[in-house]
Short mmCIF file of C-alpha atoms and ligand atoms in Angstrom, two decimals:
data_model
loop_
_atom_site.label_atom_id
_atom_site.label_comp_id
_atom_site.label_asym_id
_atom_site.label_seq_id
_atom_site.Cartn_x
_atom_site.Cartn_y
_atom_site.Cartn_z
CA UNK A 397 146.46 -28.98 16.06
CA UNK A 398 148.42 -26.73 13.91
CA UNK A 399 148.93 -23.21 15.42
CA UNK A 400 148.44 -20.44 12.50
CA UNK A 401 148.91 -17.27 13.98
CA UNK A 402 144.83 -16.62 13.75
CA UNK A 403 144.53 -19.65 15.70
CA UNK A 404 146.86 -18.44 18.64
CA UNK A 405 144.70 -15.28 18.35
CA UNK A 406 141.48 -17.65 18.87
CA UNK A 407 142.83 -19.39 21.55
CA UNK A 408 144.47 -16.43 23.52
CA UNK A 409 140.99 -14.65 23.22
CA UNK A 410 139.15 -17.57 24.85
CA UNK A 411 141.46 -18.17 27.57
CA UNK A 412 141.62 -14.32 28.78
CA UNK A 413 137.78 -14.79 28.33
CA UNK A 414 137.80 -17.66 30.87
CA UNK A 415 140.11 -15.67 33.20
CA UNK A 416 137.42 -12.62 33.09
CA UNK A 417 134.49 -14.98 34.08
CA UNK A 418 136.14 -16.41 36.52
CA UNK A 419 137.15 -13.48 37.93
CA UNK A 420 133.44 -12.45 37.97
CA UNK A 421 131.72 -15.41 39.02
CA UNK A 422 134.44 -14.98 42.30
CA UNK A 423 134.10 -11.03 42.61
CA UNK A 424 130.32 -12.14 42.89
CA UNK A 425 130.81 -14.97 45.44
CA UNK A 426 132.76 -11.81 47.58
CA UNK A 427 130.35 -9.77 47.74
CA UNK A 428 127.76 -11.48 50.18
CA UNK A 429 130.94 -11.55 52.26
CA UNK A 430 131.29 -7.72 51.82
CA UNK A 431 127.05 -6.81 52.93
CA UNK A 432 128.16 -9.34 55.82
CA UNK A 433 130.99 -7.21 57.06
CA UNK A 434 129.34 -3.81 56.51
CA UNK A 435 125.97 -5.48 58.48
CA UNK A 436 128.60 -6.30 61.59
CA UNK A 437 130.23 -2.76 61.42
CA UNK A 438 126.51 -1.33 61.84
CA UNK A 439 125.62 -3.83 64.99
CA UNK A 440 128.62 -2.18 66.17
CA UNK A 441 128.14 1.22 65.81
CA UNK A 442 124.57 1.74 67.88
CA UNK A 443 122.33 0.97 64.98
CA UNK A 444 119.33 3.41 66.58
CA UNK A 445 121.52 6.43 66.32
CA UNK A 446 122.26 6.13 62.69
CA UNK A 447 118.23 5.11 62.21
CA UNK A 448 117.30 8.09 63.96
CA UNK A 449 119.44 10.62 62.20
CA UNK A 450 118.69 8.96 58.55
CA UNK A 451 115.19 8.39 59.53
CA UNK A 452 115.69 4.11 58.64
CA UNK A 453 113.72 1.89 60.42
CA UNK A 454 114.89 2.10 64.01
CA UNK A 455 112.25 -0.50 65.97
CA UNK A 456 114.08 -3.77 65.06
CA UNK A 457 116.97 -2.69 67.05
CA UNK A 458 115.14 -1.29 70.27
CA UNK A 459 114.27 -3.29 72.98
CA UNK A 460 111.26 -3.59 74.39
CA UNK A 461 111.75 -0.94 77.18
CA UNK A 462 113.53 1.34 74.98
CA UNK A 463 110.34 1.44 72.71
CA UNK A 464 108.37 2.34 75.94
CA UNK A 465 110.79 5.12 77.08
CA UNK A 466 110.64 6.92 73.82
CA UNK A 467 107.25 7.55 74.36
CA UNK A 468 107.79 8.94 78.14
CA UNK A 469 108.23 12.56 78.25
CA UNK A 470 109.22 13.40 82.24
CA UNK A 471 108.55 16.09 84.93
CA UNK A 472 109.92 16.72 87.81
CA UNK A 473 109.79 19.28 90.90
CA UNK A 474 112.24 21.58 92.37
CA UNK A 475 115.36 23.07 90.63
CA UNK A 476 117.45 19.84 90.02
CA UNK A 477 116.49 16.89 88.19
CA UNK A 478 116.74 13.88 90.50
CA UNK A 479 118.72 11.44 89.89
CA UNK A 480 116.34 8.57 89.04
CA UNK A 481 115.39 10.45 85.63
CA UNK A 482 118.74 10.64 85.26
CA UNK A 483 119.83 7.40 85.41
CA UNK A 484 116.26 6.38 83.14
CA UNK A 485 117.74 9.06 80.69
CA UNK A 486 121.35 6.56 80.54
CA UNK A 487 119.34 3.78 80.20
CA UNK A 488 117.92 5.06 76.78
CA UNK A 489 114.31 5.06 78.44
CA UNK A 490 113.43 8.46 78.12
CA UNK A 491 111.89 10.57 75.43
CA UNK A 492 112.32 14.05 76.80
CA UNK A 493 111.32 15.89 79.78
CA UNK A 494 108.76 19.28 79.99
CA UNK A 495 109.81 21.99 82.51
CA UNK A 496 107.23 24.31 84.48
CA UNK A 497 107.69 27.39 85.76
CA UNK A 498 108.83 26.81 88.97
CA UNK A 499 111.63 24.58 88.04
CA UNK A 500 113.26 27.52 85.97
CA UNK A 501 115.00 30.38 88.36
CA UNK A 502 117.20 31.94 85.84
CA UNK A 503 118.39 31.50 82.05
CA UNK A 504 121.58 30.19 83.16
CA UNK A 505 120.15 27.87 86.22
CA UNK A 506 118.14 26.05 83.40
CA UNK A 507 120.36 26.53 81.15
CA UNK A 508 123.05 24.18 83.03
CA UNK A 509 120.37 21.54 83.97
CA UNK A 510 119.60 21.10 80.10
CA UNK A 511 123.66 20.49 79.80
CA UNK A 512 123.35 17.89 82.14
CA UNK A 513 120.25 16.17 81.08
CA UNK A 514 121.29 16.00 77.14
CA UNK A 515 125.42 14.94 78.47
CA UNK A 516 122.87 11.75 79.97
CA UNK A 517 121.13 11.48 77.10
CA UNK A 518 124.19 11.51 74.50
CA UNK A 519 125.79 9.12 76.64
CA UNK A 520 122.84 6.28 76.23
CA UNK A 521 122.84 3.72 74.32
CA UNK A 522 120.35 5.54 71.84
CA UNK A 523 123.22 8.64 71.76
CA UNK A 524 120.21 11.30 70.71
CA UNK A 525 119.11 14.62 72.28
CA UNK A 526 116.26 14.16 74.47
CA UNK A 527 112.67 16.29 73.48
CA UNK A 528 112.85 19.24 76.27
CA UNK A 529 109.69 21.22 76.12
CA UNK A 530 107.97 23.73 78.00
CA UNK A 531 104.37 25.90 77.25
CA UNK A 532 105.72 29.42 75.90
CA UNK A 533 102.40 29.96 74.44
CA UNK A 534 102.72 34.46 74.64
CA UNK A 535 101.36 36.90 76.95
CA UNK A 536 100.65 34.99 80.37
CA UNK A 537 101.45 31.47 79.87
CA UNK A 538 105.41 31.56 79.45
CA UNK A 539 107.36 29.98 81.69
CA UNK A 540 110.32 31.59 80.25
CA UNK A 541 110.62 35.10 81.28
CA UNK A 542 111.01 37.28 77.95
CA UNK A 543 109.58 36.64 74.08
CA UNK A 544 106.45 36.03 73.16
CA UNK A 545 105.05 39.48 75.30
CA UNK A 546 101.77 39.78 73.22
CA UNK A 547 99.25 37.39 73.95
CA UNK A 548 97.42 35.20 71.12
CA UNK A 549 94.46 37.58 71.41
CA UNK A 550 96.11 40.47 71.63
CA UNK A 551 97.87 39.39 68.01
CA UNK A 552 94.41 38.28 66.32
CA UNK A 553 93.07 41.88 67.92
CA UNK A 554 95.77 43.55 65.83
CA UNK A 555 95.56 45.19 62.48
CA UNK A 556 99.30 44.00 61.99
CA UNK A 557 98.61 40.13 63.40
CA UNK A 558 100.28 38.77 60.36
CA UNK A 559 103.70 40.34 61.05
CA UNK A 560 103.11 39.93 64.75
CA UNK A 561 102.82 35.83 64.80
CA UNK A 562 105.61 35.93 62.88
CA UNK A 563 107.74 37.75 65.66
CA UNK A 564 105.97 35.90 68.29
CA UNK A 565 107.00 32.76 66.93
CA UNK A 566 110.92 33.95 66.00
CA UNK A 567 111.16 35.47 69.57
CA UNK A 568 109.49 32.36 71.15
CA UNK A 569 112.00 30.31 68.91
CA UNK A 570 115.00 32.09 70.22
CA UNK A 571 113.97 32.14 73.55
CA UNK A 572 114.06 28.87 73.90
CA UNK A 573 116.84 27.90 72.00
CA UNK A 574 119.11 30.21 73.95
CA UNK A 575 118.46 28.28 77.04
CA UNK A 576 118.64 24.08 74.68
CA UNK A 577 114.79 23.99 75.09
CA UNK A 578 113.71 22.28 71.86
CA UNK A 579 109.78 21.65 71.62
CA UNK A 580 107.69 24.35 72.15
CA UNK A 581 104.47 23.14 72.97
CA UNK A 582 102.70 26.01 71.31
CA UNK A 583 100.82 27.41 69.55
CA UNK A 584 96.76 26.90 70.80
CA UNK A 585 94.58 26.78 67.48
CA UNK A 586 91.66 26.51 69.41
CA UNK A 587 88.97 28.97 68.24
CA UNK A 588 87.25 30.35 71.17
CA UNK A 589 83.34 31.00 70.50
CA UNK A 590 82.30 33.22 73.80
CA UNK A 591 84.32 36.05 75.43
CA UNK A 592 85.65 35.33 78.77
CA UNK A 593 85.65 31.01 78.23
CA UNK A 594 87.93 28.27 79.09
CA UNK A 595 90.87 29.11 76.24
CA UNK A 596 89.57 32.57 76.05
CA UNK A 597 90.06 33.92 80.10
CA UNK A 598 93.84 33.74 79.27
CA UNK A 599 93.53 34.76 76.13
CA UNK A 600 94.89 31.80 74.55
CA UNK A 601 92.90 32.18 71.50
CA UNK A 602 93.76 34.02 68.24
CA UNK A 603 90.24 34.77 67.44
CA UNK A 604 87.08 33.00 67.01
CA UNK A 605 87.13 33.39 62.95
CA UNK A 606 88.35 30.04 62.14
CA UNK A 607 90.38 31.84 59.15
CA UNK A 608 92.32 34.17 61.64
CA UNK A 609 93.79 31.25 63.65
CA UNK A 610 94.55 29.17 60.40
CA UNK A 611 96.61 32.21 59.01
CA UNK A 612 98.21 33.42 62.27
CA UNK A 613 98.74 30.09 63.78
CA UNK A 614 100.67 29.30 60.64
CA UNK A 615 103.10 32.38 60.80
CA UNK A 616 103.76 31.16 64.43
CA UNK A 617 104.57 27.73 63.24
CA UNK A 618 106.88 28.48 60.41
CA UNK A 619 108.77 30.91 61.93
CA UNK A 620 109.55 29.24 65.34
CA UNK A 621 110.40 26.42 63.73
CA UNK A 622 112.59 28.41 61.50
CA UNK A 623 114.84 28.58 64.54
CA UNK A 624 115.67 25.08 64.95
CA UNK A 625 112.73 24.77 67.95
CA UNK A 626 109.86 21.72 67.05
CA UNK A 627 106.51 23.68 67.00
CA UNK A 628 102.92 21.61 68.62
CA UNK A 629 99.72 22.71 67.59
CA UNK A 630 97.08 22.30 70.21
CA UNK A 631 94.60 20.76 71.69
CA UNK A 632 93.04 18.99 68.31
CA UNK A 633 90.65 18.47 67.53
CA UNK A 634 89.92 21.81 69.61
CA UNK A 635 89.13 23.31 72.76
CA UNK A 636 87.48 26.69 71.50
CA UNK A 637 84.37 25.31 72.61
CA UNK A 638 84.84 24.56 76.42
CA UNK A 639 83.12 26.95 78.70
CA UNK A 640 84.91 28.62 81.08
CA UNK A 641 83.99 25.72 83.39
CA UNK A 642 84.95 23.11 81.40
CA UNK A 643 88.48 22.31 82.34
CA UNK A 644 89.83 19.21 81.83
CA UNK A 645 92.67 19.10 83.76
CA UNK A 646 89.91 18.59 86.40
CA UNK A 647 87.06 16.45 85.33
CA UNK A 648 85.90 15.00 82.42
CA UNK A 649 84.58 17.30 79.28
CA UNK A 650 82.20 16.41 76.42
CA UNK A 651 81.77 19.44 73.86
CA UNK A 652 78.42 18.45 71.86
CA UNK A 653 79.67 19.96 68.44
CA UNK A 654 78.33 18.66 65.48
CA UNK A 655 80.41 17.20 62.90
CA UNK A 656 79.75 19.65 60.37
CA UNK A 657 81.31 22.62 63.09
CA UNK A 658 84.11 20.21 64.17
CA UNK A 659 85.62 20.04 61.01
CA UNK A 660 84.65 23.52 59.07
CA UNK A 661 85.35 25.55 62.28
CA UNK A 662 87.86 23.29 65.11
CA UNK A 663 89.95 21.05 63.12
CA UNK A 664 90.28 24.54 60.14
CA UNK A 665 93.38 25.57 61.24
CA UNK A 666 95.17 22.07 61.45
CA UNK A 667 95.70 21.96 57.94
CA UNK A 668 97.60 25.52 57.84
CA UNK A 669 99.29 23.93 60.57
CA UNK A 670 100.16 20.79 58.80
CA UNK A 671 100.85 22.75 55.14
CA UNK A 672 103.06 25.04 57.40
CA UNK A 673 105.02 21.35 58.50
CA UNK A 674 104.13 21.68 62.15
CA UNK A 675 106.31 18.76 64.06
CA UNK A 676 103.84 18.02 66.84
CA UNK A 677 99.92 17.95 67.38
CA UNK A 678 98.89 17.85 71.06
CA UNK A 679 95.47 15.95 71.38
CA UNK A 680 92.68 17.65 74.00
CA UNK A 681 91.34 15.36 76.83
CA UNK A 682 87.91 16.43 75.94
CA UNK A 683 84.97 14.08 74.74
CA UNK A 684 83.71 14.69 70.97
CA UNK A 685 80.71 12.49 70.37
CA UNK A 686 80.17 13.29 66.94
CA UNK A 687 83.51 11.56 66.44
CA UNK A 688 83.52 9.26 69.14
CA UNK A 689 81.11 9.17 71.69
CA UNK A 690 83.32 6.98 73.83
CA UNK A 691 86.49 8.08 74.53
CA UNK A 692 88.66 11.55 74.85
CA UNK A 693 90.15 13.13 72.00
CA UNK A 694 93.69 11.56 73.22
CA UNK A 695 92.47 8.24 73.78
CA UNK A 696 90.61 8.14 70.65
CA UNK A 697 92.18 6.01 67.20
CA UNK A 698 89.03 7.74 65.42
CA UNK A 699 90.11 11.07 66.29
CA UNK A 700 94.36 10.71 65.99
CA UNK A 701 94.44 7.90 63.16
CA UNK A 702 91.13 9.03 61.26
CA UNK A 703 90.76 12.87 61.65
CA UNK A 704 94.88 13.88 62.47
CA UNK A 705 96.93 11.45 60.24
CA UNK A 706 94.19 9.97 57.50
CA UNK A 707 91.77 13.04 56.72
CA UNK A 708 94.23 16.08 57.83
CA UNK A 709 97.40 14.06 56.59
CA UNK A 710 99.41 15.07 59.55
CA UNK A 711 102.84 12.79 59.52
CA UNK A 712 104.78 14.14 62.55
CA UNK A 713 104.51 13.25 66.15
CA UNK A 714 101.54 13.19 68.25
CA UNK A 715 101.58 14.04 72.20
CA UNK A 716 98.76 13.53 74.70
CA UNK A 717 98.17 16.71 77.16
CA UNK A 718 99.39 15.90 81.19
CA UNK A 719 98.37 12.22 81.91
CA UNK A 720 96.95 13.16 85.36
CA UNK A 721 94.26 15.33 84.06
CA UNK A 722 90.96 14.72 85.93
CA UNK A 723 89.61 14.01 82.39
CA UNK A 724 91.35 10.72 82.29
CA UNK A 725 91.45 9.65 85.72
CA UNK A 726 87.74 7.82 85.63
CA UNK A 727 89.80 5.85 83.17
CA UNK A 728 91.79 3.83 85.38
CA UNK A 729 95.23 3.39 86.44
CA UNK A 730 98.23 5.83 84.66
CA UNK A 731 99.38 2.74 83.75
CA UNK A 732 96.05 2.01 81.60
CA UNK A 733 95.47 5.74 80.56
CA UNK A 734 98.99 5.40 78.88
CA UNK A 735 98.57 2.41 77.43
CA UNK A 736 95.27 3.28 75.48
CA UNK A 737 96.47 6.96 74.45
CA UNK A 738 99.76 4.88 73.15
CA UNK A 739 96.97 2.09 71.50
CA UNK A 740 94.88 4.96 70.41
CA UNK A 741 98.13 6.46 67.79
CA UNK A 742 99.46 9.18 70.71
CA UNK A 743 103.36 8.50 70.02
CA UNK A 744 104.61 10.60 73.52
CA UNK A 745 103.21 10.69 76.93
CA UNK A 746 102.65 13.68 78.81
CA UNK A 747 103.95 12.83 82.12
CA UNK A 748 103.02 15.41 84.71
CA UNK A 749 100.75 16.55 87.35
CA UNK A 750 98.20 18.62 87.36
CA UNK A 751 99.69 20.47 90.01
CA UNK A 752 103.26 21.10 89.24
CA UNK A 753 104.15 21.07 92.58
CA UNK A 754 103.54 17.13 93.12
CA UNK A 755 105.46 16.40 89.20
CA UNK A 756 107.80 13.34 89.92
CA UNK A 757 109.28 11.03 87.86
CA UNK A 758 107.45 8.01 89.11
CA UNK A 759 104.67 9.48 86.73
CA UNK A 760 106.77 8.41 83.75
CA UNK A 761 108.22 5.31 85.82
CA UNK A 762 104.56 3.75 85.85
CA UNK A 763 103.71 4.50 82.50
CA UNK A 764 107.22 3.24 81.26
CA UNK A 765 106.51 0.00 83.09
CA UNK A 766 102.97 -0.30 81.59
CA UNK A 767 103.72 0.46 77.85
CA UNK A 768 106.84 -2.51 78.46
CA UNK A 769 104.08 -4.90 79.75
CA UNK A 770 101.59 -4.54 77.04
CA UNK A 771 104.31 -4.49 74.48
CA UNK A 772 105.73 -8.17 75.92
CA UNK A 773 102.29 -9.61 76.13
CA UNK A 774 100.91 -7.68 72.83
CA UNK A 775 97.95 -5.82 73.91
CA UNK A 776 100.29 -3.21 72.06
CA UNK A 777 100.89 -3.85 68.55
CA UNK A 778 105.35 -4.34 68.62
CA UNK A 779 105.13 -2.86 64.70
CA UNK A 780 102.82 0.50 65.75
CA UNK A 781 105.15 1.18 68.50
CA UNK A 782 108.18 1.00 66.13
CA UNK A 783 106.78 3.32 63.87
CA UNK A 784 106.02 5.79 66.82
CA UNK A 785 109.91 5.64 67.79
CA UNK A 786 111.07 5.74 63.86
CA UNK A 787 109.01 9.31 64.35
CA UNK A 788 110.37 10.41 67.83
CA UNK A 789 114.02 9.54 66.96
CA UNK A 790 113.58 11.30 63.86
CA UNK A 791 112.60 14.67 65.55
CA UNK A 792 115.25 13.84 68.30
CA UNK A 793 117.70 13.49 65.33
CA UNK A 794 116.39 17.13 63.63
CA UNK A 795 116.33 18.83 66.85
C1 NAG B 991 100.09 -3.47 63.86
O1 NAG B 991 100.59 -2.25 63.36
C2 NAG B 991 100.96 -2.28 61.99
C3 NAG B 991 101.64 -0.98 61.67
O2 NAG B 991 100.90 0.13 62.06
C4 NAG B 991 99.72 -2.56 61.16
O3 NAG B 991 100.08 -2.61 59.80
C5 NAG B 991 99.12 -3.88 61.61
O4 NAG B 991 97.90 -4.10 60.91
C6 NAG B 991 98.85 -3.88 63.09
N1 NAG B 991 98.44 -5.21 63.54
C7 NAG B 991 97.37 -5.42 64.29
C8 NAG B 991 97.12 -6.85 64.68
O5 NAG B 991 96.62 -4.53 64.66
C1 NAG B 992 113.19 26.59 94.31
C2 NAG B 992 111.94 26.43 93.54
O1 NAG B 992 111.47 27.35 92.94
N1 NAG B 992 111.37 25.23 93.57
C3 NAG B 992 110.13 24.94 92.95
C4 NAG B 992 110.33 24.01 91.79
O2 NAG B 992 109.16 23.45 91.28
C5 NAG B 992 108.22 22.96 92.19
C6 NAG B 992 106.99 22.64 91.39
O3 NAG B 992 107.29 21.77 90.35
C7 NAG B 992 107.91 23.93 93.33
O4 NAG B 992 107.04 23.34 94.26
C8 NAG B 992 109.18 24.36 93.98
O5 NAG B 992 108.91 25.31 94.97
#
C-alpha cells in the first residue's frame, strides 16, 4: 500500500481510535473491581453505623438479636445502672433505657450515669447513642426537678397558652438536654371529657376542646424538639376518655367511643402532632372496640398500621406504654405481650414496672429473648423488624 500523507492521517486516526476503545472496554472491566473494594471497605467499617446516620437500609447487617435489642428500651432501680444492662448495652442489644424519679438524685448524679451508659453504647458494635427517656410531662409529673412548672391544664386554662407550650416545651427541651436525656416522652394529647378523671386528676390534659390540644400540643412539640430532644405524643389513639377509675397500668380498660368521636375528637390532635414532625407516638393500653374490639390500642395492627401510620400518616417511631401494665398482663407471658405489640407495628418496648421500685433489667432480658425467638422461627416477619430498626437507628443517629 502506498502511504500518501492522507493515508498516514487515516491510519494514525484508526489506530489511536483502537487504543481509546481499548482503553474503555478495560477502564470498564475495572470498575466491578472498584464497587468490590469500596463494598469490603464498608463490611469493614460497622455497616449499621453508617445506615443509621444516612438512614440506608440497616436490617441486612443486624443480627438477629441485635434486631430484638433495638426494640428494648430498659429500666432499672436504684442510683446505678447494673452491670447486666451494661454489658447488653456492649453487646449492641439495647435500644435505650427510661429513668424514674427515684433513680435521679441530682443533675450531676444522672448526669454521670448517662456518660457511662452512652461510653457503652458508642463502644458496641452498632457505635450509636442509646434512646434515654424519661416522663417530663409539666406541673407534677417531672422527674426532673426544674422546667416545665405549669401543668398542661394550667397552660390550656391560660389566655396566653400559645406562648406558654412553647416555653414549656423549650424549658422541657433544655432540661433534659443539660443532663444527655434525649426522648421526652411527652406531651399527653389526650382530651379529657369530665373534671377530676383519669388524665384529668393530674392535670395532664390541655383541655377537653379537641382544637386546644391540637394547637398547644403542637407548640410543645416543635419547640422541644427544636432543642435537639425527640418529642412522643401520647397515649393514641387517646386516653381523654378513661374515668378516673380506669387505669390501665392496673387492669384492663375498654373506652366504648364511637368511631365518629374517636377520630373527630381523640385521634384530632395527632395530625398537629404529626404536621408539627413529632418523632414518637406512644400507643395507650386501653381497648377501643370501634376499632378493634379485640385487642389494646398497643397490641393492635388496626390501630398503629391503619389509624397511626396509613390514615394519620405518622412515619416516625412508635413505643408501647410500660409492658407490665395490668392491662396486658391477661395477655400472657412478657415474652408474648412483646412479641404481639412488636407484630402489631410498636417498633420499641417499654420495659418497666408498674411500680418503679421492682424495674430490673430482666424485664427487657425476657422480652429481648422472645422478640430473638420469634424472629428465628418467623412468627415475626425478619423484613418488618428491619424496617422498625432502619427507624430507631435513624432517631439514634439524629439524637
Ligand atoms: C413482612 O413485612 C414486609 C415489610 O413490612 C411486608 O412487605 C411483607 O408483606 C410482610 N410479609 C408477611 C408474610 O407478612
Ligand atoms: C437511692 C435511691 O433513691 N434509690 C431509689 C432508686 O429507685 C428505686 C425505684 O426504681 C427506689 O426503690 C430506690 O429507693
Amino acid at each position: 500500500m502506498h502511504l500518501t500523507p492522507r493515508r498516514v492521517i487515516a491510519w494514525g486516526a484508526l489506530v489511536l481510535l483502537a487504543f481509546v476503545a481499548a482503553w474503555l472496554a478495560l477502564g470498564r472491566r475495572s470498575s466491578p473491581l472498584r464497587l468490590t473494594s469500596s463494598a469490603a471497605t464498608r463490611r469493614e467499617v460497622p455497616a449499621r453505623s453508617a445506615a443509621g446516620s444516612v438512614g440506608l437500609p440497616a436490617g441486612p447487617s443486624l443480627s438477629l438479636q441485635e434486631l430484638a435489642g433495638e426494640r428494648v428500651i430498659y429500666s432499672y432501680a436504684g442510683l446505678r445502672p447494673p452491670g447486666s444492662l451494661l454489658s447488653a448495652i456492649r453487646a449492641g442489644e439495647a435500644g435505650g433505657v427510661i429513668f424514674f424519679g427515684p433513680n435521679i438524685s441530682s443533675a450531676s448524679q444522672i448526669r454521670a450515669v448517662i456518660g457511662q451508659l452512652q461510653r457503652a453504647a458508642l463502644a458496641g458494635p452498632l457505635h450509636a447513642k442509646l434512646l434515654l427517656m424519661t416522663d417530663q410531662e409539666g406541673g407534677e409529673v417531672r422527674r426532673l426537678p426544674g422546667a416545665p412548672t405549669l401543668s398542661e391544664k394550667q397552660i390550656g386554662a391560660s389566655t396566653h397558652g400559645t406562648t406558654l407550650a412553647r416555653s414549656a416545651g423549650t424549658g422541657a427541651g433544655r432540661n433534659l438536654a443539660s443532663v444527655g436525656i434525649n426522648v421526652n416522652l411527652a406531651p399527653v394529647l389526650d382530651v379529657y371529657r369530665q373534671a377530676g378523671n383519669f388524665i384529668d386528676q393530674f392535670e395532664r390534659s390541655y383541655s377537653s376542646n379537641p382544637a386546644s390540644v391540637a394547637v398547644l400540643g403542637g407548640r410543645f412539640i416543635s419547640s422541644q424538639q427544636r432543642t435537639g430532644v425527640a418529642a412522643t405524643a401520647k397515649h393514641f389513639p387517646g386516653l381523654g376518655a378513661a374515668t378516673d377509675g380506669q387505669n390501665t397500668d392496673l387492669e384492663p380498660v375498654a373506652l366504648r367511643l364511637s368511631l365518629k368521636t374517636l377520630r373527630s375528637v381523640d385521634e384530632a390532635p395527632y395530625r398537629a402532632a404529626v404536621a408539627a414532625g413529632v418523632k414518637l407516638v406512644m400507643t395507650s393500653w386501653a381497648v377501643y372496640p370501634a376499632l378493634d374490639p379485640h385487642r389494646p390500642a398497643g397490641l393492635s395492627p388496626i390501630v398503629i398500621q391503619r389509624e397511626l401510620r396509613r390514615r394519620l400518616g405518622f412515619r416516625g417511631v412508635t413505643i408501647t406504654d410500660g409492658i407490665e401494665a395490668g392491662a396486658v398482663t391477661p395477655v400472657g407471658s412478657l415474652g408474648r405481650r412483646s412479641v404481639l405489640a412488636a407484630a402489631a407495628g410498636a417498633d420499641l418496648i417499654l420495659c418497666a414496672a408498674t411500680n418503679p421500685a421492682e424495674n430490673s433489667p430482666s424485664i427487657g432480658f425476657s422480652v429481648l429473648h422472645a422478640i430473638t425467638s420469634a424472629l428465628s422461627n418467623h412468627q415475626l416477619n425478619k423484613s418488618a423488624a428491619e424496617q422498625a430498626a432502619d427507624r430507631i437507628l435513624a432517631l439514634r443517629a439524629q439524637t
